[in-house]
Structures are given as structure tokens and as C-alpha cells.
Amino acid sequence: MALDSLFKPFEFKALKMPNRVVMAPMTRSFSPGGVPTDDVAAYYRRRAENQVGLIITEGTGVARDASLNDANVPRFHGEKELAAWKKVVDEVHAAGGLIAPQLWHVGAAKGKDVLGKIDSPSGLSKAGGNPFTEPMTEEEVADTIAAFADAARNAKLLGFDAIELHGAHGYLIDQFFWDGTNVRDDAFGGPTIAARSKFAAEILKAVRAAVGPDYPVIIRISQWKQQDYAVKNAPTPQELEAWLSPLADAGADIFHCSQRRFWEPEFEGSDLNFAGWAKKLTGAPTITVGSVGLSGEFIAAFGGEGSQPASIDGLLERLDRGEFDLVGVGRALLQDPEWVVKIRDGRNDELKNFEREALGVLY
């Protein structure tokens, strides 16, 4: 299977990538007190040196007290924190790479290091659960929207090449999408996915106003949640269109469509995966992601399951057909910063297994 499609340049607005490989965001708790270290900067630089087309950083918290629940996950506000991120940007650019921060708010996700009142649409962390905090007030919603916009503005000022909003996996933005955690009866809730998309749409509008028309804005979305792997925000193509079209209209340029296994079809009667359907329905570029290059899916990795290198021929066939535009690679790149050049050069015998221990190291 020819690799030409994977190593073809990609251009969209100000983003000019040399190939189609995106390093997927992966939480790395190596930033004590929320400040990225020199080791974090070197970790990202190694991927840039080895031809990753675009690096999307680990999730980094916006300026809300409870945006993060781990003190060793980086923040994206504060003088020290932003100065440290500037060093990350400079290191990646010095190696010829491109980088975007993933802007994050965990929402109703309990953790040992939560500061202040937890933000959530309705005080729920899962469908059918009991509220454990108060729903966000309209003032808190507005402040959170402003926090995302401020972070995006700072990302552009620091020289990042794009930004990504984390709207997936059952965190705050996704908690507004999900009818199991959003039971509000105001403008940010409602019985339809289109109504529950308003929070994300308002964030996107504010972000777009902050960064201007030509700055690339990515949003990561998922059907599955960490709280429920089987749930779907949009169980039909029609509902998927109702979900994503308002986001595209509000300023989303690229949809990063998270699946646990990229090869699984999203709806019956079609082989298209999540990214394939998102592109078909919106016309926007999409990123596919989910166990690329490995035999096992990533949730199992947290339980100790290892994975072996796997063929990407099926991925390349889909990319050749234009089902999606970009390919997110997670654990394969976490374990091995040289994964892209090994794939490019046919050094498949040098590809590494993924072991759980890699989660505790900055290779």
C-alpha cells in the first residue's frame, strides 16, 4: 500500500502541514503546579524533529478554578504558565514543526486536586446519577466561554499554529452535548442535540472573534464518553448533522473525530467511520483517530494491556478515498517519537510495542 496519501501536504487557512499525521492530545501529568517543564518542551520537540505534521498538546486548563482535577496537568493561563508554553512553541518551531494547544475544561470530573466549585451543566457527571454540585449559572457559563476565548487569543499571541477545543470524552463541553448530563431548561439545554450544542457554538464564536478569520480552530468530538462507552450524542446521520452544522457555522474549521477504533463504522448501512460521516455531512476537513498503528485500543492500556504494531493499510485505503483528511496518532507516538519516519521509510520491523509503562515516561 502506497504511503503517498499519508505524506501529501495539507493546507487549510494559515495551517500548512508537510504531511497528514497529527499527534493526538494525550494527558501527561509532568507539569508540576501546572507549569510545563523543559522536559515537556523537549518531549514535543522530539516529535517535531521526527516529522509529525501537527502536534496537538495534552489538554491544558483554561482560566476557571475547576478546569483541571490534577495539579500536574498544565494550565493555559498565568504568567509562568504561558512563558513555559512559549518555550514549548519555540522548541517545536526550531525543529521545523507545527503545534496547537488543546484547550480543556474537565467539568464534572472528580479528582484529588479540584479547586473551587465544579462546573457542570446540571451538576451531573453521568446519566442517571445524582447531582453532586450545583448547575452552572448563566454568569458562570459566560465566564467559561470568555476563558476559552482568552486562552485562544493567548495561543495565537504565543505563536501556536492553531488551537483545539476539547469537546469530547464526557468533559465539560461534551457534558453540555450529552442529554444524560445536560438537563437544563434554559438556552443552553433542551431536548435536541442542536439545542445542547449552543454552549460549544458560543465558545466557538468567541474564539473566532478572538483569533480572527484565518486562524485554524479545531474541535475534538466523540460519541463515546469515559462514563459510558456505548452512548451516542447522535444515533443517526440526521442527528449528527444537527449536532455538527451549528458548530461549523460558529467557527469550527476542522473536526477531530475520536473513536476507540478508527475502523469501526459509525452507522449501520455504511462503512464510513465517525470522521468520514462528519466530513460527508459538513464538508469540513476531519481528523480520524483511534488505535492507529496498534492492535489494541487505548482504554485497555490503562488497565495494563499492551499493544503490538498493526498494519495501517486499511487506514491508507480510507485516506486515499478521501473519507477524512488527517490522521491522529496517539499511543504509537507516545511510545516512539520516531514513528512517522519509520513508517515513511518502511522500517516497520523497528516499530515498538506499546506498554502501559510508557504512560509514566516522557520519551
Coordinates of C-alpha atoms in Angstrom, one line a residue:
M1 CA 0.0 0.0 0.0
A2 CA 1.5 3.3 -1.1
L3 CA 2.2 5.9 1.6
D4 CA 1.7 8.8 -0.8
S5 CA -1.6 9.9 0.7
L6 CA -0.2 10.0 4.3
F7 CA 2.8 12.1 3.2
K8 CA 0.9 14.5 1.0
P9 CA 1.0 18.1 2.3
F10 CA -2.2 19.6 3.7
E11 CA -3.1 23.3 3.7
F12 CA -6.1 24.9 5.4
K13 CA -6.2 28.7 6.1
A14 CA -2.9 29.5 7.8
L15 CA -2.1 25.8 8.6
K16 CA 0.4 24.4 6.1
M17 CA 1.3 20.8 7.1
P18 CA 4.0 18.8 5.4
N19 CA 2.0 15.5 5.8
R20 CA -1.3 14.2 7.2
V21 CA 0.0 13.0 10.6
V22 CA -1.4 14.7 13.7
M23 CA -0.1 13.8 17.1
A24 CA -3.2 13.3 19.2
P25 CA -3.5 15.0 22.5
M26 CA -2.6 12.7 25.4
T27 CA -2.7 13.7 29.1
R28 CA 0.8 13.7 30.5
S29 CA 1.0 14.7 34.2
F30 CA 4.5 16.1 34.1
S31 CA 3.9 19.8 34.7
P32 CA 4.2 20.4 38.5
G33 CA 1.9 23.1 39.6
G34 CA 0.5 23.4 36.1
V35 CA 3.7 24.7 34.5
P36 CA 5.3 22.8 31.6
T37 CA 8.9 22.0 32.2
D38 CA 11.9 21.8 29.9
D39 CA 11.4 18.1 29.7
V40 CA 7.9 18.7 28.4
A41 CA 9.3 21.1 25.7
A42 CA 11.9 18.5 24.7
Y43 CA 9.2 15.8 24.5
Y44 CA 7.3 17.8 21.9
R45 CA 10.4 18.9 20.1
R46 CA 11.4 15.3 19.5
R47 CA 8.1 14.7 17.7
A48 CA 8.7 17.8 15.6
E49 CA 12.2 16.6 14.7
N50 CA 10.8 13.3 13.5
Q51 CA 8.3 14.8 11.0
V52 CA 5.0 14.8 12.9
G53 CA 2.8 17.1 10.7
L54 CA 1.0 18.8 13.5
I55 CA 1.4 18.3 17.3
I56 CA -1.7 18.8 19.4
T57 CA -0.6 19.1 23.0
E58 CA -2.0 17.4 26.0
G59 CA -5.1 19.0 27.4
T60 CA -4.3 22.3 29.2
G61 CA -6.7 24.1 31.5
V62 CA -8.5 27.3 30.8
A63 CA -8.8 30.0 33.5
R64 CA -11.6 28.5 35.6
D65 CA -10.8 27.3 39.1
A66 CA -12.0 23.8 38.5
S67 CA -11.0 23.4 34.8
L68 CA -8.5 20.7 35.9
N69 CA -8.5 18.0 38.5
D70 CA -4.8 17.1 38.5
A71 CA -2.2 19.6 39.8
N72 CA 0.4 18.1 37.4
V73 CA -1.6 18.8 34.3
P74 CA -0.6 22.1 32.6
R75 CA -2.6 25.2 32.7
F76 CA -3.0 27.7 29.9
H77 CA -3.3 30.9 32.0
G78 CA -0.9 32.7 34.3
E79 CA 2.4 34.4 33.6
K80 CA 4.7 31.4 34.5
E81 CA 2.5 29.0 32.6
L82 CA 2.3 31.0 29.4
A83 CA 6.0 31.7 29.5
A84 CA 6.6 28.0 29.7
W85 CA 4.3 27.3 26.8
K86 CA 6.2 29.9 24.8
K87 CA 9.3 27.8 25.3
V88 CA 7.4 24.7 24.0
V89 CA 6.3 26.6 20.9
D90 CA 9.8 27.9 20.3
E91 CA 11.4 24.5 20.6
V92 CA 8.9 22.9 18.2
H93 CA 9.3 25.7 15.7
A94 CA 13.1 25.5 15.9
A95 CA 12.7 21.8 14.9
G96 CA 10.5 22.8 11.9
G97 CA 7.3 21.6 13.5
L98 CA 3.7 22.9 14.0
I99 CA 1.9 22.8 17.3
A100 CA -1.6 23.6 18.7
P101 CA -2.7 23.6 22.3
Q102 CA -5.7 21.6 23.3
L103 CA -7.8 23.9 25.5
W104 CA -9.6 21.9 28.2
H105 CA -12.1 22.0 31.0
V106 CA -12.9 18.7 32.7
G107 CA -16.3 19.8 34.1
A108 CA -18.0 17.4 36.4
A109 CA -15.0 15.1 36.8
K110 CA -13.9 14.4 40.3
G111 CA -10.3 14.4 41.2
K112 CA -7.9 14.9 44.0
D113 CA -6.8 18.4 43.0
V114 CA -10.1 20.2 42.2
L115 CA -10.0 23.9 43.2
G116 CA -13.3 25.8 43.8
K117 CA -16.8 24.9 42.7
I118 CA -17.0 22.3 40.0
D119 CA -18.5 23.5 36.7
S120 CA -21.1 21.3 35.0
P121 CA -24.3 21.9 33.0
S122 CA -26.6 20.3 35.6
G123 CA -24.5 19.0 38.4
L124 CA -24.3 15.5 37.0
S125 CA -21.2 13.6 35.9
K126 CA -23.1 10.7 34.3
A127 CA -26.6 9.8 33.1
G128 CA -28.9 8.7 35.8
G129 CA -26.6 9.8 38.6
N130 CA -27.3 12.1 41.5
P131 CA -26.2 15.7 41.3
F132 CA -23.1 16.4 43.3
T133 CA -22.7 20.1 42.5
E134 CA -24.9 23.0 41.5
P135 CA -25.6 23.6 37.8
M136 CA -23.6 26.5 36.3
T137 CA -25.3 29.8 36.5
E138 CA -25.6 31.9 33.3
E139 CA -22.8 34.1 34.7
E140 CA -20.5 31.1 35.2
V141 CA -21.4 29.9 31.6
A142 CA -20.5 33.3 30.3
D143 CA -17.2 33.4 32.3
T144 CA -16.2 30.0 31.0
I145 CA -16.9 31.0 27.4
A146 CA -14.7 34.0 27.9
A147 CA -12.0 31.8 29.4
F148 CA -11.8 29.7 26.3
A149 CA -11.6 32.8 24.1
D150 CA -8.8 34.3 26.3
A151 CA -6.9 31.1 26.0
A152 CA -7.3 31.0 22.2
R153 CA -6.1 34.6 22.0
N154 CA -3.1 33.8 24.1
A155 CA -2.3 30.8 22.0
K156 CA -2.1 33.0 18.9
L157 CA 0.0 35.6 20.6
L158 CA 2.4 32.9 21.8
G159 CA 2.9 31.7 18.2
F160 CA 0.9 28.5 18.2
D161 CA -0.2 27.4 14.7
A162 CA -3.8 26.5 15.6
I163 CA -5.9 25.7 18.6
E164 CA -8.1 22.7 19.5
L165 CA -11.1 22.8 21.8
H166 CA -11.6 19.6 23.8
G167 CA -15.3 18.8 23.2
A168 CA -15.1 15.1 23.7
H169 CA -15.0 12.1 26.1
G170 CA -17.5 13.4 28.7
Y171 CA -15.7 16.5 29.8
L172 CA -17.4 19.9 30.1
I173 CA -18.2 20.8 26.5
D174 CA -19.3 17.3 25.9
Q175 CA -21.4 17.3 29.1
F176 CA -23.4 20.1 27.5
F177 CA -23.9 18.0 24.3
W178 CA -25.0 14.8 26.2
D179 CA -28.6 14.6 27.2
G180 CA -27.5 12.4 30.1
T181 CA -25.7 15.2 31.8
N182 CA -27.4 18.3 30.4
V183 CA -31.0 18.5 31.7
R184 CA -31.1 22.3 31.7
D185 CA -34.2 24.1 30.6
D186 CA -32.6 27.4 29.6
A187 CA -30.9 28.5 26.4
F188 CA -28.0 26.0 27.0
G189 CA -30.2 22.9 27.3
G190 CA -33.1 21.3 25.6
P191 CA -34.4 18.1 24.1
T192 CA -32.4 18.2 20.9
I193 CA -28.7 17.9 20.2
A194 CA -28.9 21.1 18.2
A195 CA -30.1 23.0 21.3
R196 CA -27.5 21.4 23.6
S197 CA -24.8 22.5 21.1
K198 CA -25.3 26.1 22.0
F199 CA -22.6 26.2 24.7
A200 CA -19.9 24.9 22.3
A201 CA -21.2 27.2 19.5
E202 CA -20.9 30.2 21.8
I203 CA -17.4 29.2 22.7
L204 CA -16.5 28.8 19.0
K205 CA -18.0 32.3 18.2
A206 CA -16.0 33.9 21.0
V207 CA -12.8 32.0 20.0
R208 CA -13.3 33.1 16.3
A209 CA -13.7 36.7 17.4
A210 CA -10.5 36.4 19.5
V211 CA -8.3 34.9 16.8
G212 CA -9.7 36.2 13.5
P213 CA -10.9 34.5 10.4
D214 CA -7.7 32.9 9.2
Y215 CA -6.5 31.2 12.4
P216 CA -7.3 27.4 12.3
V217 CA -9.8 26.3 15.0
I218 CA -10.2 22.5 15.6
I219 CA -12.7 20.9 17.9
R220 CA -12.4 17.4 19.2
I221 CA -15.6 15.5 19.5
S222 CA -16.7 12.0 20.3
Q223 CA -19.8 9.9 20.6
W224 CA -18.4 7.7 23.5
K225 CA -17.8 9.0 27.0
Q226 CA -15.4 7.9 29.6
Q227 CA -18.6 7.5 31.7
D228 CA -20.3 5.3 29.1
Y229 CA -18.5 3.8 26.1
A230 CA -21.7 2.9 24.2
V231 CA -23.6 6.2 24.4
K232 CA -24.1 8.3 21.3
N233 CA -24.9 12.0 21.1
A234 CA -26.1 11.4 17.6
P235 CA -27.5 7.9 16.9
T236 CA -28.4 8.8 13.3
P237 CA -26.8 10.7 10.5
Q238 CA -29.6 13.3 10.6
E239 CA -28.8 14.0 14.3
L240 CA -25.1 14.1 13.6
E241 CA -25.7 16.8 11.0
A242 CA -27.9 18.7 13.5
W243 CA -25.1 18.5 16.0
L244 CA -22.1 19.5 13.8
S245 CA -23.6 22.0 11.4
P246 CA -24.1 24.7 14.2
L247 CA -20.5 24.2 15.2
A248 CA -19.2 24.6 11.7
D249 CA -21.4 27.7 11.3
A250 CA -20.0 29.1 14.6
G251 CA -16.4 28.9 13.5
A252 CA -15.1 25.3 13.7
D253 CA -12.7 24.6 10.9
I254 CA -11.7 21.0 11.5
F255 CA -13.5 18.2 13.3
H256 CA -11.2 15.8 15.3
C257 CA -13.4 12.8 15.5
S258 CA -12.4 10.5 18.3
Q259 CA -13.2 6.8 18.1
R260 CA -11.7 4.0 20.2
R261 CA -11.1 2.0 17.0
F262 CA -11.0 4.1 13.8
W263 CA -12.0 1.2 11.5
E264 CA -15.5 0.8 13.1
P265 CA -18.4 2.1 11.0
E266 CA -20.4 4.9 12.7
F267 CA -23.9 3.9 11.5
E268 CA -25.4 0.8 10.0
G269 CA -25.5 0.5 6.3
S270 CA -22.3 2.4 5.7
D271 CA -18.6 1.7 6.1
L272 CA -17.8 5.3 6.9
N273 CA -16.3 5.9 10.3
F274 CA -17.1 8.9 12.6
A275 CA -14.6 11.2 10.7
G276 CA -16.0 10.0 7.4
W277 CA -19.6 10.9 8.3
A278 CA -18.6 14.3 9.8
K279 CA -16.8 15.2 6.6
K280 CA -19.7 14.0 4.4
L281 CA -22.3 16.0 6.4
T282 CA -20.4 19.2 6.9
G283 CA -17.9 19.4 4.1
A284 CA -15.2 20.4 6.7
P285 CA -11.8 18.7 7.0
T286 CA -11.7 15.9 9.6
I287 CA -9.1 14.1 11.6
T288 CA -9.7 10.4 12.3
V289 CA -8.2 8.8 15.4
G290 CA -8.4 5.6 17.4
S291 CA -5.8 2.8 17.8
V292 CA -3.9 3.9 14.6
G293 CA -0.9 1.6 14.2
L294 CA -1.6 -0.6 17.2
S295 CA -3.5 -3.8 17.8
G296 CA -5.3 -2.8 21.0
E297 CA -7.4 0.2 21.9
F298 CA -6.3 2.8 24.4
I299 CA -8.8 2.4 27.2
A300 CA -7.5 -1.1 27.8
A301 CA -4.0 0.4 28.1
F302 CA -4.9 2.0 31.4
G303 CA -5.8 -1.5 32.7
G304 CA -2.3 -2.7 31.8
E305 CA -3.0 -4.2 28.3
G306 CA -0.1 -3.8 25.8
S307 CA -0.5 -3.5 22.1
Q308 CA 1.6 -4.6 19.2
P309 CA 2.3 -2.7 15.9
A310 CA -0.5 -3.2 13.4
S311 CA -0.9 -2.6 9.7
I312 CA -2.1 0.8 8.5
D313 CA -3.2 -0.4 5.1
G314 CA -6.9 -0.1 5.9
L315 CA -6.3 3.4 7.1
L316 CA -4.4 4.4 3.9
E317 CA -7.2 3.0 1.8
R318 CA -9.7 5.2 3.6
L319 CA -7.4 8.2 3.3
D320 CA -6.9 7.6 -0.4
R321 CA -10.7 7.6 -0.9
G322 CA -10.9 11.0 0.8
E323 CA -13.1 9.8 3.7
F324 CA -11.1 12.1 6.0
D325 CA -8.1 14.4 5.7
L326 CA -5.8 13.9 8.6
V327 CA -4.8 11.0 10.9
G328 CA -4.4 11.3 14.6
V329 CA -1.8 9.1 16.1
G330 CA -1.7 8.7 19.9
R331 CA 0.0 5.9 21.8
A332 CA 2.2 4.9 18.9
L333 CA 3.8 8.3 19.0
L334 CA 3.8 8.5 22.8
Q335 CA 5.9 5.3 22.9
D336 CA 8.1 6.2 19.9
P337 CA 8.9 9.8 18.7
E338 CA 10.3 8.3 15.5
W339 CA 7.1 6.5 14.5
V340 CA 6.4 8.8 11.5
V341 CA 9.9 8.5 9.9
K342 CA 9.9 4.7 10.5
I343 CA 6.6 4.4 8.7
R344 CA 7.8 6.7 5.9
D345 CA 11.0 4.8 5.4
G346 CA 9.5 1.3 5.6
R347 CA 11.3 0.5 8.8
N348 CA 8.3 -1.5 10.1
D349 CA 10.5 -4.0 11.8
E350 CA 11.7 -1.2 14.1
L351 CA 8.2 -0.2 15.3
K352 CA 7.7 -0.6 19.0
N353 CA 5.1 -2.3 21.1
F354 CA 3.1 -0.1 23.4
E355 CA 3.3 -0.9 27.1
R356 CA 1.4 0.7 29.9
E357 CA 4.7 1.8 31.5
A358 CA 5.1 4.3 28.7
L359 CA 2.3 6.4 30.3
G360 CA 4.7 7.2 33.1
V361 CA 7.6 8.4 31.0
L362 CA 8.3 11.3 28.7
Y363 CA 10.1 9.5 25.8

